[in-house]
Coordinates of N, CA and C in Angstrom, one line a residue:
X30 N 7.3 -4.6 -12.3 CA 6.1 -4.9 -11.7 C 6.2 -4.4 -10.2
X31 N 5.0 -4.1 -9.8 CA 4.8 -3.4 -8.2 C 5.6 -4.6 -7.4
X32 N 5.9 -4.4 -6.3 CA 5.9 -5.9 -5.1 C 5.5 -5.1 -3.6
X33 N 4.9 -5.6 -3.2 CA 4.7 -5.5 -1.8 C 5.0 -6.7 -0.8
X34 N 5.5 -6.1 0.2 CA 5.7 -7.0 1.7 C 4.2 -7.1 2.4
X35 N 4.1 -8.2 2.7 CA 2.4 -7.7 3.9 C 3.0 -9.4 4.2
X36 N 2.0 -9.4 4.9 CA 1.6 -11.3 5.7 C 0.1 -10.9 5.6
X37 N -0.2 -12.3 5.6 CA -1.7 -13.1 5.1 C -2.5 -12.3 6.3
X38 N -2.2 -11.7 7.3 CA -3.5 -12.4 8.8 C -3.4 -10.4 8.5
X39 N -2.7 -9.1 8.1 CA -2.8 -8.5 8.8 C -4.3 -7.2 8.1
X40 N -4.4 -6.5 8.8 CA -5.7 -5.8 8.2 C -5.3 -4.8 7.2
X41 N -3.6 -3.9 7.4 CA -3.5 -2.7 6.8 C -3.1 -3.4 5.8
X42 N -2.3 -4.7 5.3 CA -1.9 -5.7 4.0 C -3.0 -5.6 3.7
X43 N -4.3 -6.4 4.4 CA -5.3 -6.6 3.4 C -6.4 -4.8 2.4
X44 N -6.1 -4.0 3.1 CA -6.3 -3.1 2.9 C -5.4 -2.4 1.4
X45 N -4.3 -2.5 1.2 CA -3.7 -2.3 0.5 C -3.9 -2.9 -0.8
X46 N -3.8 -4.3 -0.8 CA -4.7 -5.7 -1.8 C -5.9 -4.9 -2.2
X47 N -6.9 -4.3 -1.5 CA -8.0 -4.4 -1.7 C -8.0 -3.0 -3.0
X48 N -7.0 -2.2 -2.5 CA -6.7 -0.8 -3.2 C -6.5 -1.2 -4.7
X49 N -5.5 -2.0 -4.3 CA -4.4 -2.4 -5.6 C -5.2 -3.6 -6.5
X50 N -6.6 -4.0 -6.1 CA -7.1 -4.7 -7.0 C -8.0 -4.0 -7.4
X51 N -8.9 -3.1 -6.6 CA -9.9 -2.2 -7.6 C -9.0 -1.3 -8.5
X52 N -7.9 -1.0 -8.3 CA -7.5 -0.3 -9.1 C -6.9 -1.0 -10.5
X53 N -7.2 -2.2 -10.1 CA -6.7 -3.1 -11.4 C -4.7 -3.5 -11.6
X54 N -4.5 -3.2 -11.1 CA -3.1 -3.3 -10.5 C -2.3 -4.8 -10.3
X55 N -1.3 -5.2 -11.3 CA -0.6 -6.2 -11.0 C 0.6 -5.4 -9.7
X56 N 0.5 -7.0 -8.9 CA 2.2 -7.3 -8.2 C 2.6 -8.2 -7.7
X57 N 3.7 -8.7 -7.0 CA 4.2 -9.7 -6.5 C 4.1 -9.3 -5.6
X58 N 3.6 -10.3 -4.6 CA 3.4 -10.2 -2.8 C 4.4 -11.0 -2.3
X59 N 5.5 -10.1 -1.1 CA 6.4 -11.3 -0.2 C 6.4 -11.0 0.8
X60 N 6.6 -12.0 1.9 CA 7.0 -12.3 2.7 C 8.1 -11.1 3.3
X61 N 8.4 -10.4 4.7 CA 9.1 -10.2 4.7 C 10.4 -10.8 5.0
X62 N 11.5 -10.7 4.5 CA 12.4 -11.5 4.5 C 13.4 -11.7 5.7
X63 N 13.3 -12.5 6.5 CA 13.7 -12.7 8.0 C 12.8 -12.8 8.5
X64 N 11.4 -12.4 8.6 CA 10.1 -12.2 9.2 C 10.1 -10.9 9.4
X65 N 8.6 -10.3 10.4 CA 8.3 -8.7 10.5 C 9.6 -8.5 11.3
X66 N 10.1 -7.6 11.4 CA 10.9 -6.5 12.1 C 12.4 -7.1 11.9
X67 N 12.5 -7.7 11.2 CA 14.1 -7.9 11.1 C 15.0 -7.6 10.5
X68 N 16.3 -7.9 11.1 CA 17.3 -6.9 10.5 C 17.6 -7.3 8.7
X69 N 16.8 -8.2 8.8 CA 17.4 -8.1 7.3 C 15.7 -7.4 6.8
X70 N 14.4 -7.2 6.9 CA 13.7 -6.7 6.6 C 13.7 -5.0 6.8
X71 N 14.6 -4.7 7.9 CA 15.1 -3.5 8.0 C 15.8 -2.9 6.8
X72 N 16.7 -3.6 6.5 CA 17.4 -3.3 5.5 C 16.7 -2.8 4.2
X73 N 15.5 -3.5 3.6 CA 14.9 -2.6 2.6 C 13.8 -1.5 2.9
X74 N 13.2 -2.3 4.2 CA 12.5 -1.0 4.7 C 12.7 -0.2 6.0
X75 N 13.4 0.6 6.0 CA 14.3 0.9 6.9 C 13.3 0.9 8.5
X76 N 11.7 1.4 8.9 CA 10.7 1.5 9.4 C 10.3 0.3 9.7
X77 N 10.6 -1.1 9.0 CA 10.2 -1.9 9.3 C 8.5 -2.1 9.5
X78 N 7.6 -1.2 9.1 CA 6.5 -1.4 8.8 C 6.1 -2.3 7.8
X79 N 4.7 -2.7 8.1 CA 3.9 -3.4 7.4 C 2.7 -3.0 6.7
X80 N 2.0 -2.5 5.3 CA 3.2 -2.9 4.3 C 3.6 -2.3 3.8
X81 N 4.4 -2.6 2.9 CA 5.6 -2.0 2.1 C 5.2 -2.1 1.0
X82 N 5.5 -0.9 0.2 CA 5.9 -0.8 -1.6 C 7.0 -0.9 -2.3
X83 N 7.0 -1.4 -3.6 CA 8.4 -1.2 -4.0 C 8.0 -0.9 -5.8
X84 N 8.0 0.4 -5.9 CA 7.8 0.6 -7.1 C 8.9 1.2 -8.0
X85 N 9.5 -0.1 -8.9 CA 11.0 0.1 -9.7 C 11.5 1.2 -8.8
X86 N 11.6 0.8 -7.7 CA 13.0 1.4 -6.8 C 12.4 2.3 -5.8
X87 N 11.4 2.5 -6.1 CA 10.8 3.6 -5.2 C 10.3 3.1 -4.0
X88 N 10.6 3.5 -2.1 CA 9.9 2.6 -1.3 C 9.0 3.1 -0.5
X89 N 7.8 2.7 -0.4 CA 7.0 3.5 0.8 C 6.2 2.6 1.5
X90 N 6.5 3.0 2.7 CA 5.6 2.0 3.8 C 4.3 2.8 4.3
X91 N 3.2 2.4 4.4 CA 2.0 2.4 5.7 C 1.1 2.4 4.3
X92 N 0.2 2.2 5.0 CA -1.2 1.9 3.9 C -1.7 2.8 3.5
X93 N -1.9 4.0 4.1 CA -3.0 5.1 3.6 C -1.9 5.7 2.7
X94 N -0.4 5.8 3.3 CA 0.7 6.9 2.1 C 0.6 6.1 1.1
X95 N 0.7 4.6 1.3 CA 0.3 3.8 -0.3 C -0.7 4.0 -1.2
X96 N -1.3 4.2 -0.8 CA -3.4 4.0 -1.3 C -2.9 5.7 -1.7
X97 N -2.4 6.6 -1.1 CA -2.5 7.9 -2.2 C -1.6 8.2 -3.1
X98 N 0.1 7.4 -2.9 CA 0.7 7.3 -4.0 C 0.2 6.6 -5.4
X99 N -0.5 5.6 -5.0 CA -0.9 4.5 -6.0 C -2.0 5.2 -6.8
X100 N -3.2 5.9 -6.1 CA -3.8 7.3 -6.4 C -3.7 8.0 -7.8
X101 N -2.4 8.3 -7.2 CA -1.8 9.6 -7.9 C -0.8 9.1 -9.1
X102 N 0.1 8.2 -8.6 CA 0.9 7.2 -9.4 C -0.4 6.6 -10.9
X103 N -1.2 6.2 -10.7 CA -2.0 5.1 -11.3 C -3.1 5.7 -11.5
X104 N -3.5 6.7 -12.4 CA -4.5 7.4 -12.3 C -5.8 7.3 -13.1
X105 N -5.3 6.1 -13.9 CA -6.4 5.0 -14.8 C -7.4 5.4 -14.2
X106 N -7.9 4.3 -12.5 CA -8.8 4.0 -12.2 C -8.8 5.0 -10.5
X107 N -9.7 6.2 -10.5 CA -9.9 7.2 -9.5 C -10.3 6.3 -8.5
X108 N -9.2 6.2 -7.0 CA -9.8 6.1 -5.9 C -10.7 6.7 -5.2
X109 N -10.4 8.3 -5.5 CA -11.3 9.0 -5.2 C -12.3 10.0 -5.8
X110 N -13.6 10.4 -5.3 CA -14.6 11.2 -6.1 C -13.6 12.8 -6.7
X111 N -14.0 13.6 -7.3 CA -13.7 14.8 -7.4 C -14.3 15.9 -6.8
X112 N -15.5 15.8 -6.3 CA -15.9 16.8 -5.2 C -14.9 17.1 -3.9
X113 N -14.8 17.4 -3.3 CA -13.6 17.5 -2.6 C -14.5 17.1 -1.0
X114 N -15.9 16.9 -0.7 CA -16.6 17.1 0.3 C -16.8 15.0 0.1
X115 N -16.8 14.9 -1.0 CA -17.5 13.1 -1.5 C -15.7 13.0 -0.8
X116 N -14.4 13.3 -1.2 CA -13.1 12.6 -1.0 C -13.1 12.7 0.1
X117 N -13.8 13.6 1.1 CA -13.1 13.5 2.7 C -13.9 12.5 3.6
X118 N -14.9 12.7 3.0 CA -15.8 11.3 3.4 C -15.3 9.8 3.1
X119 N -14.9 9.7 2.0 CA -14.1 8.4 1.2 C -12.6 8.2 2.2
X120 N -11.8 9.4 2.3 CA -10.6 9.0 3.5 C -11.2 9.0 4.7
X121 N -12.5 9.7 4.6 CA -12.7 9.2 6.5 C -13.1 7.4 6.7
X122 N -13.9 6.9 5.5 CA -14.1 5.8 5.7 C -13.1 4.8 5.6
X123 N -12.0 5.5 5.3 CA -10.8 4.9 4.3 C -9.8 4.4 6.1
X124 N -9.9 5.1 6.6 CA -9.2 5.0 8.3 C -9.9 4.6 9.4
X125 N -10.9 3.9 8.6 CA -11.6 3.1 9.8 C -11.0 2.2 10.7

């Protein structure tokens, strides 16, 4: 199962959620452990960014690299259009 690190209050967490539920997407959500930027939250994400993926082993932090691995990884349900002029409109709104 996916897991991600985020906290409740922040916008790029909730952004991610928002990805990972249109997409239909189970995970487990935690806490980072120590809190944000600590050395023990260092330790699995070395960037200490917020948030984090952990997919069976695989790690990637920041929201937009997430939202296009998940994308590409998970390709059930299209994030984006196929026109290529409809997708840059969709990431421009996507980086608001």
């Amino acid at each position: 199962m996916l897991k991600i690190y985020s906290v409740p209050v922040a916008t790029y967490c909730a952004k991610l959620r928002i990805t990972m539920r249109n997409k239909g997407l189970e995970w487990v959500e935690l806490l980072p452990p120590g809190g944000y930027g600590s050395a023990e939250y260092k330790a699995i994400v070395p960037s200490g960014n917020l948030p984090a993926l952990i997919d069976n082993g695989f790690m990637l932090a920041d929201s937009e690299a997430i939202a296009e691995y998940l994308n590409e990884a998970y390709p059930e349900v299209a994030m984006l259009p196929d026109n290529v002029q409809l997708r840059a409109k969709a990431r421009e709104k996507g980086r608001l």
